[in-house]
Coordinates of C-alpha atoms in Angstrom, one line a residue:
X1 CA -27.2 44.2 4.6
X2 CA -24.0 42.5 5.3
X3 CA -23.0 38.9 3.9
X4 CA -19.7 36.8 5.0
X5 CA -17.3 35.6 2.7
X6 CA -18.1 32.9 2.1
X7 CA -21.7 33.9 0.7
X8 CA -19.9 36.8 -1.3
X9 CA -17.5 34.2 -2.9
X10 CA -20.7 32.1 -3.6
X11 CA -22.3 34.7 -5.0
X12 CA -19.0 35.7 -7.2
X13 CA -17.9 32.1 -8.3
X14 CA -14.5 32.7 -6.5
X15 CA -13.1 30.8 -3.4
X16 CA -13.5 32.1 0.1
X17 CA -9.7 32.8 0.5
X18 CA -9.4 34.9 -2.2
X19 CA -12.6 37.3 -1.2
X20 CA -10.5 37.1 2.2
X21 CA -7.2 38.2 0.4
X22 CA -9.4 41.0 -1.4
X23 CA -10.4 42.4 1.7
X24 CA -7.1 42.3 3.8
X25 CA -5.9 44.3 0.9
X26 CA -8.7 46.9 1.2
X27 CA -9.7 46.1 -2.6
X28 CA -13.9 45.2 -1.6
X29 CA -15.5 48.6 -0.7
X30 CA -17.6 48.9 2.5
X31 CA -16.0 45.5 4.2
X32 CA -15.4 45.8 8.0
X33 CA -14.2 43.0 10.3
X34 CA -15.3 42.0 13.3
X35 CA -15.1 39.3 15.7
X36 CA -12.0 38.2 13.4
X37 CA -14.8 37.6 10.5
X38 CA -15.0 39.7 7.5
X39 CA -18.8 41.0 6.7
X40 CA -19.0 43.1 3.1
X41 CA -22.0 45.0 1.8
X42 CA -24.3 43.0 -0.2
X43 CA -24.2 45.0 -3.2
X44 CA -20.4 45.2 -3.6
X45 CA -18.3 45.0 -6.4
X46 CA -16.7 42.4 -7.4
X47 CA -12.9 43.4 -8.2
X48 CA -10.7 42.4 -11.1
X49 CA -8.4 39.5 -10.7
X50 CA -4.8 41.1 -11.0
X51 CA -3.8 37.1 -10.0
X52 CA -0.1 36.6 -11.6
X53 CA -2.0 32.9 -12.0
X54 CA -3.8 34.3 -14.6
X55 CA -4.0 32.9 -18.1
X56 CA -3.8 36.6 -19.5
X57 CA -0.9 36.0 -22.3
X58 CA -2.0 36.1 -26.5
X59 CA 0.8 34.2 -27.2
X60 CA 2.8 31.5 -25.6
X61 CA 6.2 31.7 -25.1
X62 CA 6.5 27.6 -25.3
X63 CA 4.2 24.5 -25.4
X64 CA 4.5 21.6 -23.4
X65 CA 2.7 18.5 -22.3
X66 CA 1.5 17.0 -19.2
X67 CA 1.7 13.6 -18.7
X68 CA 0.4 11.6 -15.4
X69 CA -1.7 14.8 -15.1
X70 CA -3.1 14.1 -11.6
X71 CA -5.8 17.7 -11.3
X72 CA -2.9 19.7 -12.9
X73 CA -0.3 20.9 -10.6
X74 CA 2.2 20.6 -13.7
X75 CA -0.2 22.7 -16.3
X76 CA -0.5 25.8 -13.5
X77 CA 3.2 25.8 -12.9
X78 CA 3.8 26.1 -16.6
X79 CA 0.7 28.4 -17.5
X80 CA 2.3 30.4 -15.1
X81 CA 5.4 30.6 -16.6
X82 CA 3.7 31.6 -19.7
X83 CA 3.4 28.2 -21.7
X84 CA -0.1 26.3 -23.6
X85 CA -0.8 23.2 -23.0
X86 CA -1.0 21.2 -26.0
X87 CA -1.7 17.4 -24.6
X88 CA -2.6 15.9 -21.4
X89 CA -3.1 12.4 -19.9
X90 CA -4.1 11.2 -16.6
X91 CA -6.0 7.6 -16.4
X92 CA -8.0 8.6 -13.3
X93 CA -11.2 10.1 -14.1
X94 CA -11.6 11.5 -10.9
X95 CA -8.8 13.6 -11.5
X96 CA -9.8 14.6 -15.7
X97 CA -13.2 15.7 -14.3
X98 CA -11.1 18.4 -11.4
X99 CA -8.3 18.7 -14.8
X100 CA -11.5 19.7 -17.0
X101 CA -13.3 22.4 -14.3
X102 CA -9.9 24.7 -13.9
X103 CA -8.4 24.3 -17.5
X104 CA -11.6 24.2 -19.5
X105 CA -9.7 21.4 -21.4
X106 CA -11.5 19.9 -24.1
X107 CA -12.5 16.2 -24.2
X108 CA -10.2 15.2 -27.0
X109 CA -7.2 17.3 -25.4
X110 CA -7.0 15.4 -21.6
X111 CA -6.5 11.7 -22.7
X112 CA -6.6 8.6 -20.7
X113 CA -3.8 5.8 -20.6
X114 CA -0.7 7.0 -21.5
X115 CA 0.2 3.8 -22.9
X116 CA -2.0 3.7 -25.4
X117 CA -1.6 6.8 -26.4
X118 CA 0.5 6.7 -30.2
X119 CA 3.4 9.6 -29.9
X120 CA 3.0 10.9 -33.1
X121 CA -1.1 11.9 -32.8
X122 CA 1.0 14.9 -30.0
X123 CA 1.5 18.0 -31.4
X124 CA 4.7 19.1 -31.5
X125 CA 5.8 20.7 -27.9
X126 CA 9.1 22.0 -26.2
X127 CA 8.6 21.0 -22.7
X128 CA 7.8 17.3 -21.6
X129 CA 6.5 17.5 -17.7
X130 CA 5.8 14.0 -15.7
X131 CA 5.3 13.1 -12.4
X132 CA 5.3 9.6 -13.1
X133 CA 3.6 7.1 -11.0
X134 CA 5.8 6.7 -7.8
X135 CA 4.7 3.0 -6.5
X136 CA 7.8 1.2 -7.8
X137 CA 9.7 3.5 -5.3
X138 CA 7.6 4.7 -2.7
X139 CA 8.2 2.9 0.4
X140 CA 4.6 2.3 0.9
X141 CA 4.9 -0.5 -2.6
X142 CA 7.6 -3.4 -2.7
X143 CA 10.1 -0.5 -4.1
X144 CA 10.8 -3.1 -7.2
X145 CA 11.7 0.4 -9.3
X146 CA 12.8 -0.7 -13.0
X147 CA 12.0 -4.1 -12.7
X148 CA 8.5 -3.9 -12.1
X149 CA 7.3 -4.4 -15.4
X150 CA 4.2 -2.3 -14.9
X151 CA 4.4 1.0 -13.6
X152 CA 7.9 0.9 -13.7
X153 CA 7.8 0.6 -17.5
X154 CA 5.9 3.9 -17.5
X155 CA 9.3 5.6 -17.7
X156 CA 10.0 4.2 -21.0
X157 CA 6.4 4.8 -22.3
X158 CA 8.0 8.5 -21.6
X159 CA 11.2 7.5 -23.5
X160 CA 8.9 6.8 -26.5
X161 CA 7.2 9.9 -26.3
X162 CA 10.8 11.9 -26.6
X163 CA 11.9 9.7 -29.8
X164 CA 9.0 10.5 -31.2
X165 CA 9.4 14.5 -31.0
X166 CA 13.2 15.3 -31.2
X167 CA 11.9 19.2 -31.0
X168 CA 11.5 18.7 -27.2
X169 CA 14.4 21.7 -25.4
X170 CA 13.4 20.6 -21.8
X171 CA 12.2 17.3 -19.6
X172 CA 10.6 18.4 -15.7
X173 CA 10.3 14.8 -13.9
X174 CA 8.9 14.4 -10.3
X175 CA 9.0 11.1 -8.4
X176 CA 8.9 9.9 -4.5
X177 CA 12.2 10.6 -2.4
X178 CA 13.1 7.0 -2.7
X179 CA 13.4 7.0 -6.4
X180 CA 17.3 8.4 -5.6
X181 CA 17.4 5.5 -2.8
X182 CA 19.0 3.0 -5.6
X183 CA 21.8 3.5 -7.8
X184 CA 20.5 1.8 -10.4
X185 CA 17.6 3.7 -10.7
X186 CA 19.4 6.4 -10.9
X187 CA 21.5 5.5 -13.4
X188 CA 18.6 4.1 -15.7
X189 CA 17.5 7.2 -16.0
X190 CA 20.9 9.2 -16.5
X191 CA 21.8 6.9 -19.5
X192 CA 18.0 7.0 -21.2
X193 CA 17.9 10.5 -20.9
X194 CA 21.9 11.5 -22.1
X195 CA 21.3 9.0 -25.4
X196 CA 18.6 11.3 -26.3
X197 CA 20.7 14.5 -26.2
X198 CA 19.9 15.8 -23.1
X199 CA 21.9 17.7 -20.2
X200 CA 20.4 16.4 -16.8
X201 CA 20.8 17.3 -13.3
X202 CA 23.8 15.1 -12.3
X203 CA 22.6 13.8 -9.0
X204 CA 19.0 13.8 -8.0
X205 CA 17.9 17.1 -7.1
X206 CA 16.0 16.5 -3.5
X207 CA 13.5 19.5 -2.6
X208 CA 10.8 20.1 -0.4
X209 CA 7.8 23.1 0.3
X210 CA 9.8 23.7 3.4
X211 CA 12.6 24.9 1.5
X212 CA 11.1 27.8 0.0
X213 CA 8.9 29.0 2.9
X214 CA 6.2 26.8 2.1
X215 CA 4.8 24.8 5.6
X216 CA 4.8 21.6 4.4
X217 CA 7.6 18.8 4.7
X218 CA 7.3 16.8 1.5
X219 CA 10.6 15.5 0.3
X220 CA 10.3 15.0 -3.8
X221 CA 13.4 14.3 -6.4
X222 CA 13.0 16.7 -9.4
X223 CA 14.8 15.4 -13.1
X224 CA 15.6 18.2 -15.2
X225 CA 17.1 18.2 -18.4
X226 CA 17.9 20.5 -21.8
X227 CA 18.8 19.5 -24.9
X228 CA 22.4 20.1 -25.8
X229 CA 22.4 22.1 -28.3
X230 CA 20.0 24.8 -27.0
X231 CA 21.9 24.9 -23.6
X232 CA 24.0 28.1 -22.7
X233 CA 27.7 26.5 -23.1
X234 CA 29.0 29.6 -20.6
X235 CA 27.2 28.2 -17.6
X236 CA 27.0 24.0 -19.0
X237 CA 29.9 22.9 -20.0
X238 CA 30.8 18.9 -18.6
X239 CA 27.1 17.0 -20.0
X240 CA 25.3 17.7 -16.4
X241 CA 23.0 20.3 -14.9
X242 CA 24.7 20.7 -11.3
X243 CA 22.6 22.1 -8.9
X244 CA 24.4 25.4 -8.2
X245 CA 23.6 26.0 -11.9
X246 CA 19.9 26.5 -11.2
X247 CA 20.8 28.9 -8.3
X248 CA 17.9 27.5 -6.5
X249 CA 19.6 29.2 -3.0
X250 CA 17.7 32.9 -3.9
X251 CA 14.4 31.2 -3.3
X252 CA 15.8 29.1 0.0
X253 CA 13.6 30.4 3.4
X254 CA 13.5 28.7 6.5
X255 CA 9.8 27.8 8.3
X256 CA 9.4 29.4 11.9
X257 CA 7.3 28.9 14.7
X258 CA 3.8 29.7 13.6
X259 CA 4.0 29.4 10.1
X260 CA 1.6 26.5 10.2
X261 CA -1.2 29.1 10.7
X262 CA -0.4 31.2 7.8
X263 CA -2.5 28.2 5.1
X264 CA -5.7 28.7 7.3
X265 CA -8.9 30.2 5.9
X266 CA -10.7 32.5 8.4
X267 CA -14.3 30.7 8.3
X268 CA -14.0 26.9 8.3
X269 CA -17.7 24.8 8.0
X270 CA -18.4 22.7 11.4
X271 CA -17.9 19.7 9.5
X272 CA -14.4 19.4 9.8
X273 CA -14.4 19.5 13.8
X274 CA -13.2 16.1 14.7
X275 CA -15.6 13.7 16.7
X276 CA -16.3 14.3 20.7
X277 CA -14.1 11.5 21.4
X278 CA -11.1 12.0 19.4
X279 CA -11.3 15.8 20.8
X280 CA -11.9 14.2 24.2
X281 CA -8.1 11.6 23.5
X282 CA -6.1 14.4 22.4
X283 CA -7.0 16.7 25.6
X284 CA -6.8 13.5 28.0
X285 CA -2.8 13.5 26.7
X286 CA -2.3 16.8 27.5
X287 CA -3.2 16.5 30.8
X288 CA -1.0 13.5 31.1
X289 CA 1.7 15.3 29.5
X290 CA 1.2 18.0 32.5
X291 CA 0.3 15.7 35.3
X292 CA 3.4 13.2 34.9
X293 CA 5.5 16.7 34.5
X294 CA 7.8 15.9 31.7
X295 CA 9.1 18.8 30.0
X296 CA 10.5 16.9 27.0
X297 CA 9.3 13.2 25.8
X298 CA 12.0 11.8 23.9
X299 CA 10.0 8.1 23.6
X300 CA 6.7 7.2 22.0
X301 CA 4.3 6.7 24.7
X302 CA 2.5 3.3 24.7
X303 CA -0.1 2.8 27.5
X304 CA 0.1 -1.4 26.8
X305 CA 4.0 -1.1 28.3
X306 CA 3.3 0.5 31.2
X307 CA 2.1 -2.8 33.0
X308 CA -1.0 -0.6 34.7
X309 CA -1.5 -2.1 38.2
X310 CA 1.2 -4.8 38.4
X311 CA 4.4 -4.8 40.7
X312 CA 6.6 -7.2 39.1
X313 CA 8.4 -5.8 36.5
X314 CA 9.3 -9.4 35.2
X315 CA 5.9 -10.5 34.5
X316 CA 5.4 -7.4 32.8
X317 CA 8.4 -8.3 30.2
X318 CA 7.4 -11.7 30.3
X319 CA 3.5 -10.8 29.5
X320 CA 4.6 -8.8 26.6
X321 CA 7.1 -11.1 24.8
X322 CA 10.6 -8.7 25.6
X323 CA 13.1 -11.5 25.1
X324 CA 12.0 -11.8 21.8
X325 CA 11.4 -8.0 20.6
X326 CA 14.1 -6.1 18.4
X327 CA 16.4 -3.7 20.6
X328 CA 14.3 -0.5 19.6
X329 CA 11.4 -1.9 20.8
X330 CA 12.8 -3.4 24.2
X331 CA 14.4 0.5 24.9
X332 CA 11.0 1.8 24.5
X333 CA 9.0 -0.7 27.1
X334 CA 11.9 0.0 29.6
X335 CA 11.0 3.9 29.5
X336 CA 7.4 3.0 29.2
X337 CA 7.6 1.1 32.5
X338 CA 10.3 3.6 34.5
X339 CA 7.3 6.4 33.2
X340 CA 5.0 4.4 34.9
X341 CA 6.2 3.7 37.8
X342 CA 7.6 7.2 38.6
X343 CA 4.0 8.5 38.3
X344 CA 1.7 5.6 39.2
X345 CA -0.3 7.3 41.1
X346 CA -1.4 10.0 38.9
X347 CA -1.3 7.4 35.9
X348 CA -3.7 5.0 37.5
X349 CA -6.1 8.0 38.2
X350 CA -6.0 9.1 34.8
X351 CA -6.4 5.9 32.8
X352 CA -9.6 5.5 34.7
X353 CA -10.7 8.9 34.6
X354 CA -10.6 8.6 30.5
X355 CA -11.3 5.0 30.4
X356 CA -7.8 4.5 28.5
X357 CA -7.4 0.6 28.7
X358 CA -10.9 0.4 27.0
X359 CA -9.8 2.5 24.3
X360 CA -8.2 1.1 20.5
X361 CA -4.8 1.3 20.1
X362 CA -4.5 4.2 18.2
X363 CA -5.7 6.2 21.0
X364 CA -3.3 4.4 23.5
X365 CA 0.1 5.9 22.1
X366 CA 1.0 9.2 22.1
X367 CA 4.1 11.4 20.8
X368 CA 5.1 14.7 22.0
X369 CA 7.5 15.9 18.9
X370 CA 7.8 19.6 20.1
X371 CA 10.6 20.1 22.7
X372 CA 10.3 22.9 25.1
X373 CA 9.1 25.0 22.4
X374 CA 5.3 24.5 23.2
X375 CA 3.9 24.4 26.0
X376 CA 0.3 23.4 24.9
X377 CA -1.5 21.4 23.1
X378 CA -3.5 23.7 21.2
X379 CA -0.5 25.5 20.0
X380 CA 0.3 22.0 17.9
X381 CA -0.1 20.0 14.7
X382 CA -2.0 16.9 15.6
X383 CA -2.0 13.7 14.0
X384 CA -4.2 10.5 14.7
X385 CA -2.4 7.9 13.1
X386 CA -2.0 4.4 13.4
X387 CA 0.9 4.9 15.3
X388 CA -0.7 7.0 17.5
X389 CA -1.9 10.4 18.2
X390 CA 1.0 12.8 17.6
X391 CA 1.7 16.6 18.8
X392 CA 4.2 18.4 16.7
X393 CA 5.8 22.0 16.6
X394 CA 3.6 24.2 14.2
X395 CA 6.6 24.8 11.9
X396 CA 5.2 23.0 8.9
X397 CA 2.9 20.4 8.0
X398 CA 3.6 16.4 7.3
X399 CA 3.5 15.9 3.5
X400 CA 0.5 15.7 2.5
X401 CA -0.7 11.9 1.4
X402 CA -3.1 10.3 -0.6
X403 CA -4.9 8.6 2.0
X404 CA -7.0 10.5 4.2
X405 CA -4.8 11.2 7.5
X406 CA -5.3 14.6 7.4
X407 CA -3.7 16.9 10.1
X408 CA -5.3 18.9 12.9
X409 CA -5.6 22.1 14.2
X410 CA -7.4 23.6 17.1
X411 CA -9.7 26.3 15.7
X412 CA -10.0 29.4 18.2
X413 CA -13.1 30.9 16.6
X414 CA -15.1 27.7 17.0
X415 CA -13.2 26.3 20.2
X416 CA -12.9 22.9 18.8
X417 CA -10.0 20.7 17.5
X418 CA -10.9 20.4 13.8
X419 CA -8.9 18.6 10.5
X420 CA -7.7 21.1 7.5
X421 CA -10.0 21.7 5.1
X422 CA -9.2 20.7 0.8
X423 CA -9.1 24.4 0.4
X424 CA -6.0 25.0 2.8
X425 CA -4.6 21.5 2.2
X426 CA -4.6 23.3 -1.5
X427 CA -2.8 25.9 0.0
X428 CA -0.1 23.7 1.3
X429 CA 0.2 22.6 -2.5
X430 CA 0.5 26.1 -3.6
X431 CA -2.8 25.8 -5.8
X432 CA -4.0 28.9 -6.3
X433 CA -7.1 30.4 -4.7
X434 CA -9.2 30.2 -7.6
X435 CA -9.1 26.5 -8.0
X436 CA -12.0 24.7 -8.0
X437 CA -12.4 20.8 -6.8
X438 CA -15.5 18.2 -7.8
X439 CA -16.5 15.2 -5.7
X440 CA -16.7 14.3 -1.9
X441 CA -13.5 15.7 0.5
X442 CA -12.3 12.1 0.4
X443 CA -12.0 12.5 -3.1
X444 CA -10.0 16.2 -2.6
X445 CA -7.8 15.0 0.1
X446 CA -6.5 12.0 -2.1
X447 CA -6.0 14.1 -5.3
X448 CA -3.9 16.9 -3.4
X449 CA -2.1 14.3 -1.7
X450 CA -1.3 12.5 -5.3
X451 CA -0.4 16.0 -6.4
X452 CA 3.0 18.0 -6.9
X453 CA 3.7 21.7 -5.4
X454 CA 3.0 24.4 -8.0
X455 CA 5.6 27.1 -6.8
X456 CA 8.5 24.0 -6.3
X457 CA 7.6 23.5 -9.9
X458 CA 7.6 27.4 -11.2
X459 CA 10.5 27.8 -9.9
X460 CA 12.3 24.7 -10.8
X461 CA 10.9 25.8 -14.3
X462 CA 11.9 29.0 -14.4
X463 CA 15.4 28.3 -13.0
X464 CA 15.6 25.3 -15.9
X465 CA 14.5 28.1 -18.8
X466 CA 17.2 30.3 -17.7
X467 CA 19.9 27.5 -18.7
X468 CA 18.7 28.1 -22.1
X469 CA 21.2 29.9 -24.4
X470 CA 19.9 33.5 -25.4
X471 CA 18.1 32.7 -29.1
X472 CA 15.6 30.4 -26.6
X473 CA 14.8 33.5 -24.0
X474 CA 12.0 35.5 -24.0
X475 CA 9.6 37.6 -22.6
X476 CA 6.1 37.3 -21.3
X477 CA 4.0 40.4 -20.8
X478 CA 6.7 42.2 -20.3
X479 CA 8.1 40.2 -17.3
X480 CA 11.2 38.2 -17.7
X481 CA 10.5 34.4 -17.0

């Protein structure tokens, strides 16, 4: 008798991707694939986990602590690169109960509020990691920074922490993009972070998955620092880390064309197909997208500008307020209206074949963001937004967010257009296979989205440790870090 993957990684207490990976790599005896679906013998083995992810080291090479938590993209990253965890904080308990499944962290060890939190209960640690809260920058808060006296004070709670343990060789910070929008900022930070003996990077290092290979665009600034006086003085010699220090180049590779597909699992629950009508709006724009015979949209298309079944192109303006809209805005009802009326025909037919002027206004914009380079729909990254429904080249994914917008995919094997599942939106985050989540997808979606990129991290990390002079190196299980 034959059982899918997903019953044998039931039945094992692993994840459905790695029982995949397993059997790509010929490792599970007996499995055969057919009809793209992998089908193993129901009394196989289960093989040993060779994962580099694995906690296998009898003695760590440094200690280090994990503050803002989130479900511990910080903690793998370092595990990884051969360190124990000695403290961790995160206030959401969403997030401790997801820390506590993978890390088998005790109660005592994952605390809440790290404000409350007295610096001197931490045991001594080398290697200070933070993604602090990013609301004072992000552009989705009132980007107050420093002077919101709340979250932005957060960064000083962290400051606290460091004058409390002077034996601390290395800091790894991770905020939004827009934390290196403001100089001041900026230079907050430098100054804090140089009175307490520490090189740092010198200008705010900006990276994203897509950088390394990884398809996801998620722009991130990175703070590194090393004490002084552990720091090799051949390579830093003028108080900064510069980024051509860290070498980060060897691990640069571009995304392609197709590498979008490369996070899916093979065998995806029907619960993630999207309803019959959004299905039913992203095919409808695709045939407009033929019918109206554009080969490249360069305009978001909004169905409310085209004026559908009136001849006076004044009363359309007038109707729709143009003498007062911004510039942008005025360009785009102009091409909305020229679009119309060069295919009026065909657009009258179609927004009553689909009903369009009925539908809400999410459904009544659409943005083609792939060129020439694809030719169909089901060939792209969707999003349903409030902007819109939007087709893009499957290059690499938006970043990832907290709130649940996830992006979609047509699935061949179940001929549907369905979302990404937490398990490949995991991938995208570089978690590896073996992580395990708690609570509803909702829950899963937010957490990854709040989350940092493990392999940015190992090998910001590991690039960081190797500014260290030689009485700080070391070895782990025989592998250079």
């Amino acid at each position: 008798m034959f059982l899918t993957t997903k019953d044998i990684a039931q039945k094992w207490g692993v994840s459905v991707t790695w029982v995949t990976t397993l059997c790509k790599q010929g490792r599970v005896e007996g499995a055969v694939r057919k009809s793209n679906k992998w089908l193993i013998p129901e009394n196989a083995k289960k093989p040993e986990d060779r994962r580099s992810n694995k906690d296998t080291s009898t003695k760590a090479r440094f200690r280090f602590i994990d503050l803002f938590a989130g479900i511990g993209g910080f903690h793998q990253a370092m595990r990884y690169l051969g360190g124990e965890c000695v403290m961790a904080a995160e206030i959401n308990e969403e997030c401790r109960k997801t820390y506590r499944l993978n890390y088998h962290t005790e109660e005592k060890d994952i605390r809440g509020d790290v404000t409350k939190i007295d610096p001197t209960t931490i045991a001594p640690f080398d290697v200070l990691c933070a993604g602090f809260p990013c609301q004072p920058f992000s552009k989705a808060g009132a980007q107050k920074g420093f002077q919101d006296k709340t979250r932005g004070n957060l960064f000083y709670t962290i400051m606290d922490i460091l004058d409390a343990h002077p034996e601390v060789k290395f800091i790894i910070l991770e905020n939004v993009r827009n934390l290196a929008d403001k100089t001041e900022n900026w230079d907050i930070i430098t100054t804090e972070l140089m009175q307490r003996n520490f090189y740092i990077t010198e200008k705010p290092i900006i990276l994203s998955p897509s950088d390394f290979g990884i398809p996801q665009i998620r722009e991130r600034v990175y703070i590194l620092g090393i004490r002084k006086d552990i720091r090799n003085e051949r390579i830093l010699t003028n108080g900064f880390i510069h980024k051509t220090d860290l070498q980060l180049e060897k691990h640069f590779k571009k995304c392609k064309m197709g590498d979008a597909w490369t996070i899916l699992e093979d065998e995806v629950d029907d619960t993630y197909v999207v309803s019959e009508e959004q299905e039913l709006m992203i095919l409808a724009w695709d045939k407009f997208r033929i019918g109206t015979k554009i080969k490249v949209i360069g305009y978001p298309i909004w169905i409310d500008s085209f004026g559908v079944g009136v001849d006076d192109d004044n009363e359309v303006f007038r109707s729709q307020g143009y003498d007062e809209m911004p510039s942008w805005k005025q360009n785009f009802l102009r091409h909305n209206r020229k679009l119309y009326l060069d295919n009026r025909e065909f657009i009258d037919n179609w927004v009553q074949t689909y009903d369009m002027l009925n539908r809400i206004k999410l459904y009544k914009k659409f943005e083609w963001n792939c060129g020439t380079d694809v030719t169909d729909i089901h060939d792209c990254l969707i999003q349903i937004r409030q902007s819109g429904i939007r087709a893009k080249r499957p290059t690499f994914y938006p970043s990832l967010v907290a709130m649940v917008n996830t992006p979609i995919i047509w699935d061949r094997s179940k001929n549907h257009f369905r979302r990404l599942t937490p398990r490949e939106a995991a991938n995208l985050q570089s978690f590896h296979g073996g992580f395990k989540f708690q609570g509803t997808d909702a829950i899963r979606y937010r957490q990854l989205g709040n989350s940092v990129n493990v392999r940015v991290l190992k090998i910001l990390g590991e690039s960081l440790f190797a500014l260290a002079n030689d009485g700080w190196d070391g070895e782990l299980n025989g592998n250079k870090v």
